[in-house]
Short mmCIF file of C-alpha atoms in Angstrom, two decimals:
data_model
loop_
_atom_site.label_atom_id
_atom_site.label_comp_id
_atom_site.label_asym_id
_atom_site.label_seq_id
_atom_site.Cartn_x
_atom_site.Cartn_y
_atom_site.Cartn_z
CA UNK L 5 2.17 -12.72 29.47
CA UNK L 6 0.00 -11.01 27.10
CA UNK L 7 1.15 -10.10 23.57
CA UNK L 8 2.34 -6.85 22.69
CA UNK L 9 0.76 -4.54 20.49
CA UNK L 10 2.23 -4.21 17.26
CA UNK L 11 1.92 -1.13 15.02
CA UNK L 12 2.08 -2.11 10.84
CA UNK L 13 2.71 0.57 8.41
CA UNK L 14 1.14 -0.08 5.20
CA UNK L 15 2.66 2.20 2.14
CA UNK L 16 -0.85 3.14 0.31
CA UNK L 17 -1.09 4.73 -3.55
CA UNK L 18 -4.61 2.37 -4.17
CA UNK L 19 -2.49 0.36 -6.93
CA UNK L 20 -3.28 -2.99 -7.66
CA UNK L 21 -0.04 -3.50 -6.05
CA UNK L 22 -0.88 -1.33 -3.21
CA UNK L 23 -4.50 -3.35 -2.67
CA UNK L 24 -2.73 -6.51 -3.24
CA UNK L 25 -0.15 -5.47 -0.29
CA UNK L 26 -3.01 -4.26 1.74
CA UNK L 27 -4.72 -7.72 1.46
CA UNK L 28 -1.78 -9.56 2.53
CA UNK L 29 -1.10 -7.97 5.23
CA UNK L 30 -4.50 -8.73 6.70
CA UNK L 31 -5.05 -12.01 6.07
CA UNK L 32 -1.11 -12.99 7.06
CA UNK L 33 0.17 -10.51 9.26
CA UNK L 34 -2.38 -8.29 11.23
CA UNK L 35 -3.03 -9.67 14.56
CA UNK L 36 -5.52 -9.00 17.42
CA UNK L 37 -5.19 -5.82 19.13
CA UNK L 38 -2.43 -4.95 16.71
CA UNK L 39 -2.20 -1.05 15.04
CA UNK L 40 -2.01 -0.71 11.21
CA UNK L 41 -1.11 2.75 10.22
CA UNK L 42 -2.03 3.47 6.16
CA UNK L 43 1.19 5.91 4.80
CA UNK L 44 0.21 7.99 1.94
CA UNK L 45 2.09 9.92 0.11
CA UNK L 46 0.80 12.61 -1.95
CA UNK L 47 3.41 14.48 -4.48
CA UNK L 48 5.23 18.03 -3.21
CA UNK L 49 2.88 20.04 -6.10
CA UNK L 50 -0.28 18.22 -4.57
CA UNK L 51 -2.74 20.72 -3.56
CA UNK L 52 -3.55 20.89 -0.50
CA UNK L 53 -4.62 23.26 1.93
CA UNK L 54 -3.03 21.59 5.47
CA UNK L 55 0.33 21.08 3.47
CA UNK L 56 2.02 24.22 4.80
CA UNK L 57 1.17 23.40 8.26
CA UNK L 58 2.13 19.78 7.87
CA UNK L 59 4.51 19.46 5.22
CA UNK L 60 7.21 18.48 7.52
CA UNK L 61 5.92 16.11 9.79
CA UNK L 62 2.72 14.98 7.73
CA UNK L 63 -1.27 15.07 8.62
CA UNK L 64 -2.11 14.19 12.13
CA UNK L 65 -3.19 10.50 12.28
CA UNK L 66 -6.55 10.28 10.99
CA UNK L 67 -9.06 7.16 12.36
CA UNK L 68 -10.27 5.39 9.28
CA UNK L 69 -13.83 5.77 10.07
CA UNK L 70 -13.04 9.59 9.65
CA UNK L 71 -10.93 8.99 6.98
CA UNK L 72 -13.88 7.00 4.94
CA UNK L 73 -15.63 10.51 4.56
CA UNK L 74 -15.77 11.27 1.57
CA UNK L 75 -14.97 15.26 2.71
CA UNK L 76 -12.20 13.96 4.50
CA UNK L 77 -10.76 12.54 1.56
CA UNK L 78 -11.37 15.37 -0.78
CA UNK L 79 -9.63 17.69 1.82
CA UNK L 80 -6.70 15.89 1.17
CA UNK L 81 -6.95 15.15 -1.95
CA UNK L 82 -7.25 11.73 -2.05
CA UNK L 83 -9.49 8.71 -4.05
CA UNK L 84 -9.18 5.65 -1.78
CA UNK L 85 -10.07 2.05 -3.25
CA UNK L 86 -13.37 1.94 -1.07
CA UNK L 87 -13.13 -1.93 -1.34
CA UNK L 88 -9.82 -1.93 0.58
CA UNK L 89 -10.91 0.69 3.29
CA UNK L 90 -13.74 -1.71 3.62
CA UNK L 91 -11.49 -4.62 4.21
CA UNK L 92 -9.58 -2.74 6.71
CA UNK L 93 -12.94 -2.19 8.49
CA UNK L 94 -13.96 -5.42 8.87
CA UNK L 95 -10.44 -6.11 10.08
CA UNK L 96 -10.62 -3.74 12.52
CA UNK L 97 -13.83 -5.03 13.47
CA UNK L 98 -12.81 -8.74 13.72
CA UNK L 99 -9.82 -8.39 14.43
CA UNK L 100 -10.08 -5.55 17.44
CA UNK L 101 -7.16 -3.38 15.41
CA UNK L 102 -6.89 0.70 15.29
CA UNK L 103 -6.79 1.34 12.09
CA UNK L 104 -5.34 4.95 10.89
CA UNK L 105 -4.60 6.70 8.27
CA UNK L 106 -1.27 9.40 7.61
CA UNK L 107 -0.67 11.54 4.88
CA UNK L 108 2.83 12.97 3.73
CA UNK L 109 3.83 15.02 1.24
CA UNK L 110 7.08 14.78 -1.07
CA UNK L 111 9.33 12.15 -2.54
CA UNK L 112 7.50 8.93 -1.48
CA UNK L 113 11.18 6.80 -0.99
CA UNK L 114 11.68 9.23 1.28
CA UNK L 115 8.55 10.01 2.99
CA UNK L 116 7.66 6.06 3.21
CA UNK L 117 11.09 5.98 5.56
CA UNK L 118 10.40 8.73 7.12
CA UNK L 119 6.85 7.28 8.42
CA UNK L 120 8.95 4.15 9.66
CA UNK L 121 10.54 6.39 12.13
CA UNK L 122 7.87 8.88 12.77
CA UNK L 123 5.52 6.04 14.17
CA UNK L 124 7.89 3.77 15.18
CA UNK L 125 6.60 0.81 13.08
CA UNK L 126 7.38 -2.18 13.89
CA UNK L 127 6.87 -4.08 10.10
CA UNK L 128 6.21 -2.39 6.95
CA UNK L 129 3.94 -3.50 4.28
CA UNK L 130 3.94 -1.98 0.13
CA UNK L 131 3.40 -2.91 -3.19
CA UNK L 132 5.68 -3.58 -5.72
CA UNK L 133 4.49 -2.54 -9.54
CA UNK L 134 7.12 -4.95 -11.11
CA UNK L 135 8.66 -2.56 -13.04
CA UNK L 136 11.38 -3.81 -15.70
CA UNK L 137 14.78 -3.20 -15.75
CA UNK L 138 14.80 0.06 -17.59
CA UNK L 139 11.97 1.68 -16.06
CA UNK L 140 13.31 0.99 -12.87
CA UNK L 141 16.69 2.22 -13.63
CA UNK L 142 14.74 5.31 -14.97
CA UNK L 143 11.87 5.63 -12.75
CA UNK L 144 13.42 4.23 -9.59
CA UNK L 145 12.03 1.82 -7.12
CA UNK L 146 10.26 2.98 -3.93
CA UNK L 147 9.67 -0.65 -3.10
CA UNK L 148 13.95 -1.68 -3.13
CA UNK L 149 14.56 1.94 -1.81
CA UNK L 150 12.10 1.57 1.69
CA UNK L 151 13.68 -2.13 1.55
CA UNK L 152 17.35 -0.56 1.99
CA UNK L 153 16.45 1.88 4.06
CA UNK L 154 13.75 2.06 6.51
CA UNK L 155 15.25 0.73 9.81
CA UNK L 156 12.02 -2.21 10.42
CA UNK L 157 11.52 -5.45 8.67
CA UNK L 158 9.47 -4.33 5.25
CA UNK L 159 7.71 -6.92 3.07
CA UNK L 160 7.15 -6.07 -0.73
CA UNK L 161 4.28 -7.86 -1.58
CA UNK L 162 4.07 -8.14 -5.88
CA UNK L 163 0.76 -6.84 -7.23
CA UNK L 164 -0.94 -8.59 -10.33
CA UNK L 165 0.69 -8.16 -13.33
CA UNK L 166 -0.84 -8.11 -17.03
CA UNK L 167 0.61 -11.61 -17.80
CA UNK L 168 -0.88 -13.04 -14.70
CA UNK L 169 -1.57 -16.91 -16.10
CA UNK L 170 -4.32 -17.38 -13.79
CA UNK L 171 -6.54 -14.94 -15.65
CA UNK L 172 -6.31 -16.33 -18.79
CA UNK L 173 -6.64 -19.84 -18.85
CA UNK L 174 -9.07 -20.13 -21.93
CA UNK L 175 -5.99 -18.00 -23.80
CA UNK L 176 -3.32 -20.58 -21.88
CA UNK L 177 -5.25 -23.65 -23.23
CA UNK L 178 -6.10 -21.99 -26.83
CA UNK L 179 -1.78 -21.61 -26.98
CA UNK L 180 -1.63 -24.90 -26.31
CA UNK L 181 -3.77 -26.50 -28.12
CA UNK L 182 -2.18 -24.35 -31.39
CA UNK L 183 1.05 -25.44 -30.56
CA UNK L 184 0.21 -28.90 -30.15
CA UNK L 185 -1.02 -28.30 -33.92
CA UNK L 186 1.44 -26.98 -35.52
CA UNK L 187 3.93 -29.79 -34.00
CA UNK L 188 1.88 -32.35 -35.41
CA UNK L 189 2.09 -30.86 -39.05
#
């Protein structure tokens, strides 16, 4: 029995939590002959051109070698992370997956659930920034939001954050070494 074809929504902005959900997804969840779908969502006082005609049900789906031109982009108003559209191409390559791109305009909690119903996603893929406890209450989370509400499975995937250990192990070992000092004094 041959697998069925799965269609992944990935919620895009081109954070480092975005790219870092974007990753994951490819190297853990995207499967041969599967469908990834790229959600953007662009502001309501975004300028552009196709809003009026689209505003309610979003762009048309866009393939991402047409979406990787630069005009394309610009209509739209966009600034993809080249390295990631990359990424996706050689996924799409290797893996055989369709890879498109959909743009939305408007509150992205929203939107982002919207596009789970629109094109009847199976799994859903974003970033989460990491916000704190007061920005979050302030700012609001589109990551717990789509997690609440969108009617597939979702997975948050944590972007790096500015106190990511890894990145500073001379720092790390420099602490240490001054703490071991001052507790021998």
């Amino acid at each position: 029995m041959a697998a069925e074809k799965r269609t992944i929504g990935m919620g895009m902005d081109y954070s480092p939590s975005s790219n870092a959900a974007a990753r994951w997804a490819v190297d853990n969840l995207v499967k041969a002959g599967d469908r990834i779908i790229l959600v953007h969502v662009l502001p309501k006082g975004a300028d552009a051109s196709h809003k009026e005609l689209w505003k309610s049900t979003g762009s048309p789906l866009i393939p991402l070698p047409e979406f990787m031109e630069m005009n394309v982009q610009a209509r739209y108003g966009l600034n993809p992370d080249m390295e990631i559209l990359e990424i996706l191409q050689a996924a799409s390559k290797s893996k055989q997956v369709e890879v498109l791109a959909k743009i939305y305009w408007g509150d992205a909690r929203e939107k982002l659930c919207e596009a789970v119903d629109d094109l009847k996603v199976d799994s859903f893929v974003l970033g989460c920034r990491g916000l704190g406890p007061l920005k979050r209450a302030l700012l609001g989370s589109v990551s717990n939001y789509v997690v609440n509400n969108a009617t597939c499975p979702v997975t948050v995937v944590r972007g790096p954050t500015a106190y990511d250990i890894s990145k500073f192990p001379s720092v790390i070992s420099t602490y240490i070494s001054a703490v071991l000092f001052m507790k021998d004094m």
